[in-house]
PDB file of C-alpha atoms in Angstrom:
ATOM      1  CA  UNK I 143     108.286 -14.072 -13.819  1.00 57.00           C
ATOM      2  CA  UNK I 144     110.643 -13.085 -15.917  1.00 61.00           C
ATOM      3  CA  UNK I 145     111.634  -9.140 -17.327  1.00 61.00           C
ATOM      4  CA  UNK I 146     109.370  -9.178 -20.352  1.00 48.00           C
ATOM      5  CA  UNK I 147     106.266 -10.110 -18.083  1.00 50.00           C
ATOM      6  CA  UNK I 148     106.860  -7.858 -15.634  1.00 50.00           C
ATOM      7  CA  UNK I 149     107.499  -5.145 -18.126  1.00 45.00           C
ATOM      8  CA  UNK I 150     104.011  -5.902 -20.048  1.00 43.00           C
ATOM      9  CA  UNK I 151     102.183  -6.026 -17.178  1.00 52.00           C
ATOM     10  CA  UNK I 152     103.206  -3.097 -16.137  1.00 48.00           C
ATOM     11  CA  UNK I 153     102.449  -1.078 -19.605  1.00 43.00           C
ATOM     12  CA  UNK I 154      98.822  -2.509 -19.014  1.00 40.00           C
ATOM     13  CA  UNK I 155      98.290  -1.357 -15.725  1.00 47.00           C
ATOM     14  CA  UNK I 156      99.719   1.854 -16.584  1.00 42.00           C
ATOM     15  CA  UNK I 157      97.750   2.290 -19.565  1.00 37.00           C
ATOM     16  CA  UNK I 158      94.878   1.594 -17.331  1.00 41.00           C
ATOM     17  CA  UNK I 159      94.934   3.692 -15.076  1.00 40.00           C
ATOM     18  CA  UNK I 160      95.681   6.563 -17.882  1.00 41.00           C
ATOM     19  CA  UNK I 161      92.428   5.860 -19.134  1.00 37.00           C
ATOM     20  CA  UNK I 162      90.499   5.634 -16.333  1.00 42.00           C
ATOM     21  CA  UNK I 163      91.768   8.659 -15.097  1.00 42.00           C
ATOM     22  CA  UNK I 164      91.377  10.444 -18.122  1.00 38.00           C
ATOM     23  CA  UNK I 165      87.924   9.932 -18.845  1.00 41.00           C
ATOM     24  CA  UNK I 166      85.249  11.840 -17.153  1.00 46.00           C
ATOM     25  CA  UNK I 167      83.754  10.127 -13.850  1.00 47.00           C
ATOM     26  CA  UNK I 168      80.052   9.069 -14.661  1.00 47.00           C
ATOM     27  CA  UNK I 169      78.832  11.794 -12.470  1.00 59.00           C
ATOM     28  CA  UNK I 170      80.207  13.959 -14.378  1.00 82.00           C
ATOM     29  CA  UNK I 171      77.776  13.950 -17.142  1.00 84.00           C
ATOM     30  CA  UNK I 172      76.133  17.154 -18.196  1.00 89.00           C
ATOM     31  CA  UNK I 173      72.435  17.239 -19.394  1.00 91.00           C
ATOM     32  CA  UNK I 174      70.861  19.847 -21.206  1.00 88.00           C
ATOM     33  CA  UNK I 175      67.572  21.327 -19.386  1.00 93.00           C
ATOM     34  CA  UNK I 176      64.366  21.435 -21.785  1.00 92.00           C
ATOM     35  CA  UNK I 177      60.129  21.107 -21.898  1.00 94.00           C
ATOM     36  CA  UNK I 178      58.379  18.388 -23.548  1.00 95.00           C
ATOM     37  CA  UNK I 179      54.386  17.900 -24.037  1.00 96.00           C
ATOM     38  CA  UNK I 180      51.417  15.796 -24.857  1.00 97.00           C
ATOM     39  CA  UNK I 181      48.743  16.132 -25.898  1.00 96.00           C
ATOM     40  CA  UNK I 182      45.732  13.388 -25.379  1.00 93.00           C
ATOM     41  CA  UNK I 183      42.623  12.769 -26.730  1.00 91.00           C
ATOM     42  CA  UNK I 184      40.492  15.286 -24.849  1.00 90.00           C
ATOM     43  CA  UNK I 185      42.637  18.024 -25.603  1.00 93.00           C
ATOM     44  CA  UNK I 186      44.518  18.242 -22.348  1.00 94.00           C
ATOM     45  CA  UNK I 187      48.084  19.482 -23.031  1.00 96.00           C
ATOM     46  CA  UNK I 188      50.812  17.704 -20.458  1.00 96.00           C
ATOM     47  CA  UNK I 189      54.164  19.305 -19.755  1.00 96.00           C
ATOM     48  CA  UNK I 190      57.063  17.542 -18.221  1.00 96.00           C
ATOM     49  CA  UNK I 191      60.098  19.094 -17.285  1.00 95.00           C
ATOM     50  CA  UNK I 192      63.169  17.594 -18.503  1.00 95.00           C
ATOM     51  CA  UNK I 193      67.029  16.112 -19.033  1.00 93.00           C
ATOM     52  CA  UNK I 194      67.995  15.666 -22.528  1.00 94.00           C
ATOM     53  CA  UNK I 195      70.316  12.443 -22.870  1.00 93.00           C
ATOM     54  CA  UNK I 196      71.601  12.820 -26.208  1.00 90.00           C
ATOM     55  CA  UNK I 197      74.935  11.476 -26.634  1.00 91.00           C
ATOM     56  CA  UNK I 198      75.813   7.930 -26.033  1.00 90.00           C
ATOM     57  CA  UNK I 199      77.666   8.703 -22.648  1.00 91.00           C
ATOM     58  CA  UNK I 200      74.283  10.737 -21.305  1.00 89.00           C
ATOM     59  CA  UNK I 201      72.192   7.732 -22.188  1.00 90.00           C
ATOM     60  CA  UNK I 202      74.599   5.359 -20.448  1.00 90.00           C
ATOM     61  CA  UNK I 203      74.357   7.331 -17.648  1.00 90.00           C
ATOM     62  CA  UNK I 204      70.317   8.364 -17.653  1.00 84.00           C
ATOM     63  CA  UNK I 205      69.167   8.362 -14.034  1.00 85.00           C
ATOM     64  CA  UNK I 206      71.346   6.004 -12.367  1.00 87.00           C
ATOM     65  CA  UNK I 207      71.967   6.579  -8.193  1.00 85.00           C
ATOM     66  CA  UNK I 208      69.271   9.521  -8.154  1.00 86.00           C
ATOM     67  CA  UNK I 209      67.057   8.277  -5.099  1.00 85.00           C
ATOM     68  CA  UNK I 210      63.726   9.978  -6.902  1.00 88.00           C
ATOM     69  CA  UNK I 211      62.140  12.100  -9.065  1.00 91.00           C
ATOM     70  CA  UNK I 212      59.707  14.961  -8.597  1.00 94.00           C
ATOM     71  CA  UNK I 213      56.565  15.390 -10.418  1.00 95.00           C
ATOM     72  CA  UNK I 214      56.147  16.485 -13.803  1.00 96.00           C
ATOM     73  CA  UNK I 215      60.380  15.990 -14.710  1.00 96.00           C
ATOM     74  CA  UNK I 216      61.731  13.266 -16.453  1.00 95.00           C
ATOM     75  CA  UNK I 217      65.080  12.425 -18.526  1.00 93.00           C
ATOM     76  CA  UNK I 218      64.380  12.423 -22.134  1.00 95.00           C
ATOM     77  CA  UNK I 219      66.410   9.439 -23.999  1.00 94.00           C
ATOM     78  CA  UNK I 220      66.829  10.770 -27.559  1.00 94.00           C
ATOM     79  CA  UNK I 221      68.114   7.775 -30.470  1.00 95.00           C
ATOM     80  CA  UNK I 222      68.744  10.202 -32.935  1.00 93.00           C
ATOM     81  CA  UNK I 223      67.097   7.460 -34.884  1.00 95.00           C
ATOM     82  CA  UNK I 224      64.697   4.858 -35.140  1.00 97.00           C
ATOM     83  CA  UNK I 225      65.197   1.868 -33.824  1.00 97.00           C
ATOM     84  CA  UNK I 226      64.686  -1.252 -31.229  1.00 97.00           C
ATOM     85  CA  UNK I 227      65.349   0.066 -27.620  1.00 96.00           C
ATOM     86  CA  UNK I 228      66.500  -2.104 -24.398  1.00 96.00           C
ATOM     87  CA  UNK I 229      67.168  -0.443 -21.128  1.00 94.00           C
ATOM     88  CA  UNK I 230      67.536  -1.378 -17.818  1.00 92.00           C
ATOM     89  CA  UNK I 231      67.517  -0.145 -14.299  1.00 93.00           C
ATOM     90  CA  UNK I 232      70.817  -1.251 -12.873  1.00 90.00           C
ATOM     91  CA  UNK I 233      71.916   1.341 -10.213  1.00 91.00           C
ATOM     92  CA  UNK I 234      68.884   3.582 -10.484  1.00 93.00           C
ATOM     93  CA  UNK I 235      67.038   3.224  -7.093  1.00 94.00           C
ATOM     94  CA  UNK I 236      63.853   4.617  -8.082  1.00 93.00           C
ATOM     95  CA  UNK I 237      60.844   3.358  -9.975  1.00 95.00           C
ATOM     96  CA  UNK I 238      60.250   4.430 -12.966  1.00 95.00           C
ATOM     97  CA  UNK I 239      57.940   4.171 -15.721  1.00 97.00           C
ATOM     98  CA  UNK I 240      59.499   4.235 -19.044  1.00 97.00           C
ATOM     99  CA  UNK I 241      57.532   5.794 -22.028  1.00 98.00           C
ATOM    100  CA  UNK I 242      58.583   4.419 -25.463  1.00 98.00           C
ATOM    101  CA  UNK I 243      57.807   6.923 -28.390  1.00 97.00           C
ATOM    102  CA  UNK I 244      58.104   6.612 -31.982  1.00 97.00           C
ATOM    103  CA  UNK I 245      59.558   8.792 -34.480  1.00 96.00           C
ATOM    104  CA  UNK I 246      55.745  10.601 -34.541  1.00 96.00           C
ATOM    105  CA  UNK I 247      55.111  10.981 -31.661  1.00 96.00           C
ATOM    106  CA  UNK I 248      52.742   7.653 -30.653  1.00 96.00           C
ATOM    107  CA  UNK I 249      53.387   6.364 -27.525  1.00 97.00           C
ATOM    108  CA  UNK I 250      54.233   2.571 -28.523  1.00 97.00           C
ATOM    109  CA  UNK I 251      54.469   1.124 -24.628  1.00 97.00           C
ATOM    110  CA  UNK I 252      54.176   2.363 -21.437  1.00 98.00           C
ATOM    111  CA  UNK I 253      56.700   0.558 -18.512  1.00 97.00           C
ATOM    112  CA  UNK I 254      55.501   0.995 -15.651  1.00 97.00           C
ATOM    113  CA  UNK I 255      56.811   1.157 -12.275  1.00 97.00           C
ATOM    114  CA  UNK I 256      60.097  -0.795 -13.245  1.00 96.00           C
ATOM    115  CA  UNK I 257      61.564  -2.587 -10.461  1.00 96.00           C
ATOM    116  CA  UNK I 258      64.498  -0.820  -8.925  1.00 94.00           C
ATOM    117  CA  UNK I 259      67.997  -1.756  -9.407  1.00 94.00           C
ATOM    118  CA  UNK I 260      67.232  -4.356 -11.560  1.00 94.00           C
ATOM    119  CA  UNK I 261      69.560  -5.721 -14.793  1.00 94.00           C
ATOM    120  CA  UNK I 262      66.475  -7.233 -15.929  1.00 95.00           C
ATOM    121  CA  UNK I 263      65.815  -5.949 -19.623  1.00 95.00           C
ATOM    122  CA  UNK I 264      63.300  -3.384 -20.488  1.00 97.00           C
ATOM    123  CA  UNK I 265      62.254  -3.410 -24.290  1.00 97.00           C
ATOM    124  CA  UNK I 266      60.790  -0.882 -26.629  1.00 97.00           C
ATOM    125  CA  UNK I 267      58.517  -3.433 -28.077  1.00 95.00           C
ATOM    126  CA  UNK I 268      59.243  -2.104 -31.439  1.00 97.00           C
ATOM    127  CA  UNK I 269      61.395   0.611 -33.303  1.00 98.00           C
ATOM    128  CA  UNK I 270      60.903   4.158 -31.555  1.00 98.00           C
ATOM    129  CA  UNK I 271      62.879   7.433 -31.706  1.00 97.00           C
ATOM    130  CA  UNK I 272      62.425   9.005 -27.934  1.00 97.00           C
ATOM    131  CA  UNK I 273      62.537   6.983 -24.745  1.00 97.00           C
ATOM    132  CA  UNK I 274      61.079   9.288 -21.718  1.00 97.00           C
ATOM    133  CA  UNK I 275      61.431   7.991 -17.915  1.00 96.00           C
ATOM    134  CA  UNK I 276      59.599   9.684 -14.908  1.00 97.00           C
ATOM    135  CA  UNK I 277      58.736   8.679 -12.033  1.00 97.00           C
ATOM    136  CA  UNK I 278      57.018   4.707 -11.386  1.00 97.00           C
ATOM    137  CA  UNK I 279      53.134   5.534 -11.507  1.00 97.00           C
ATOM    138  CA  UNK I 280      53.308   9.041 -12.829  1.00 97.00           C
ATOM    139  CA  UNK I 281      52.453   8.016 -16.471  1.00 97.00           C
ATOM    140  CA  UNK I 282      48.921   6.863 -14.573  1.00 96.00           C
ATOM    141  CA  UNK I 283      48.761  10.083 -12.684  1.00 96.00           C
ATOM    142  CA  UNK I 284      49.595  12.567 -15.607  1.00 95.00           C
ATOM    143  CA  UNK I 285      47.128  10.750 -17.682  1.00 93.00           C
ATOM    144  CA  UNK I 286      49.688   9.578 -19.638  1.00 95.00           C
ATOM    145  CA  UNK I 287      48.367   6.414 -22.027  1.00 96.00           C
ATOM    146  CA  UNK I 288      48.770   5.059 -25.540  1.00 96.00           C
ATOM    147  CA  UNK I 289      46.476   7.356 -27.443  1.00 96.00           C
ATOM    148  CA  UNK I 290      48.328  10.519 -25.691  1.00 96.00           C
ATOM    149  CA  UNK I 291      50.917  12.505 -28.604  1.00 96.00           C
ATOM    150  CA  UNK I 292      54.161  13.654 -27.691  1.00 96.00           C
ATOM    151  CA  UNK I 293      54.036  17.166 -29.804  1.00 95.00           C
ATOM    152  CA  UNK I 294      56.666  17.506 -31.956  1.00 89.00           C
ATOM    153  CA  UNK I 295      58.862  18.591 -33.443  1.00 82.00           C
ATOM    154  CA  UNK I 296      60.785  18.692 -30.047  1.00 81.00           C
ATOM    155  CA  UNK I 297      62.257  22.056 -29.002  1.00 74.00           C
ATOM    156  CA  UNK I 298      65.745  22.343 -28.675  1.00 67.00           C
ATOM    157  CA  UNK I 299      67.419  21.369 -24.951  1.00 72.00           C
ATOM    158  CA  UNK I 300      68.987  24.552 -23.048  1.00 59.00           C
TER     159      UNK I 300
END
């Protein structure tokens, strides 16, 4: 090798390792603490503790390496706008089900019980605002279904 390779490589490992040290480890990640409901058909109102993820790093990280979930909390994926969603459950050892919400408030597809660790894709279906994962089989439990309203607007995370 000669001086000039050496030398480059070594600006690009260095740089490296600035970055990666300088950015915040994935665990890191704050989220802000907040309540969410529906409402359904028969009047019933549903309230779900939960995690706001709205910045781009708190929805890359969502729920990934927490082993479960308890009942009635969730992480709240907010888009900020509307549009088509993917997701997927790489590194997340827990089923969930994934509730896809548009900018009203209709529930446009229910998930459920995604399979654990998987990079398989998840899709929205169509264009939503609010993405909401709790635990796999919850949705069921809670009642949750298509004709159920998330009430909006949203109240502000903690």
């Amino acid at each position: 090798m000669n001086r000039v390779s050496i030398m480059l490589k070594s600006a690009v490992t260095a740089l490296f390792v600035f970055l990666w040290l300088s950015t915040p480890a994935m665990s890191d990640v704050v989220f802000p603490l907040g309540q969410l409901a529906f409402e359904t058909t028969a009047g019933e109102r549903i309230t779900i503790d939960v995690e706001w993820a709205l910045t781009a790093e708190q929805r890359a990280r969502g729920l990934m390496e927490r082993p479960e979930l308890p009942d009635r909390t969730g992480m709240l994926f907010d888009f900020g706008e509307t549009r088509m969603v993917t997701m997927w459950m790489a590194n997340t050892p827990a089923s969930l089900d994934m509730i896809f919400i548009d900018e009203t408030g209709r529930i446009v597809r229910i998930a459920e019980r995604t399979t654990p660790l998987s990079e398989s894709i998840v899709s929205s279906s169509e264009p939503i605002r609010y993405a909401l994962e709790i635990r796999g089989g919850h949705a069921k439990e809670l009642g949750l279904d298509r004709t159920a309203r998330l009430v909006l607007p949203l109240g502000l995370p903690q």
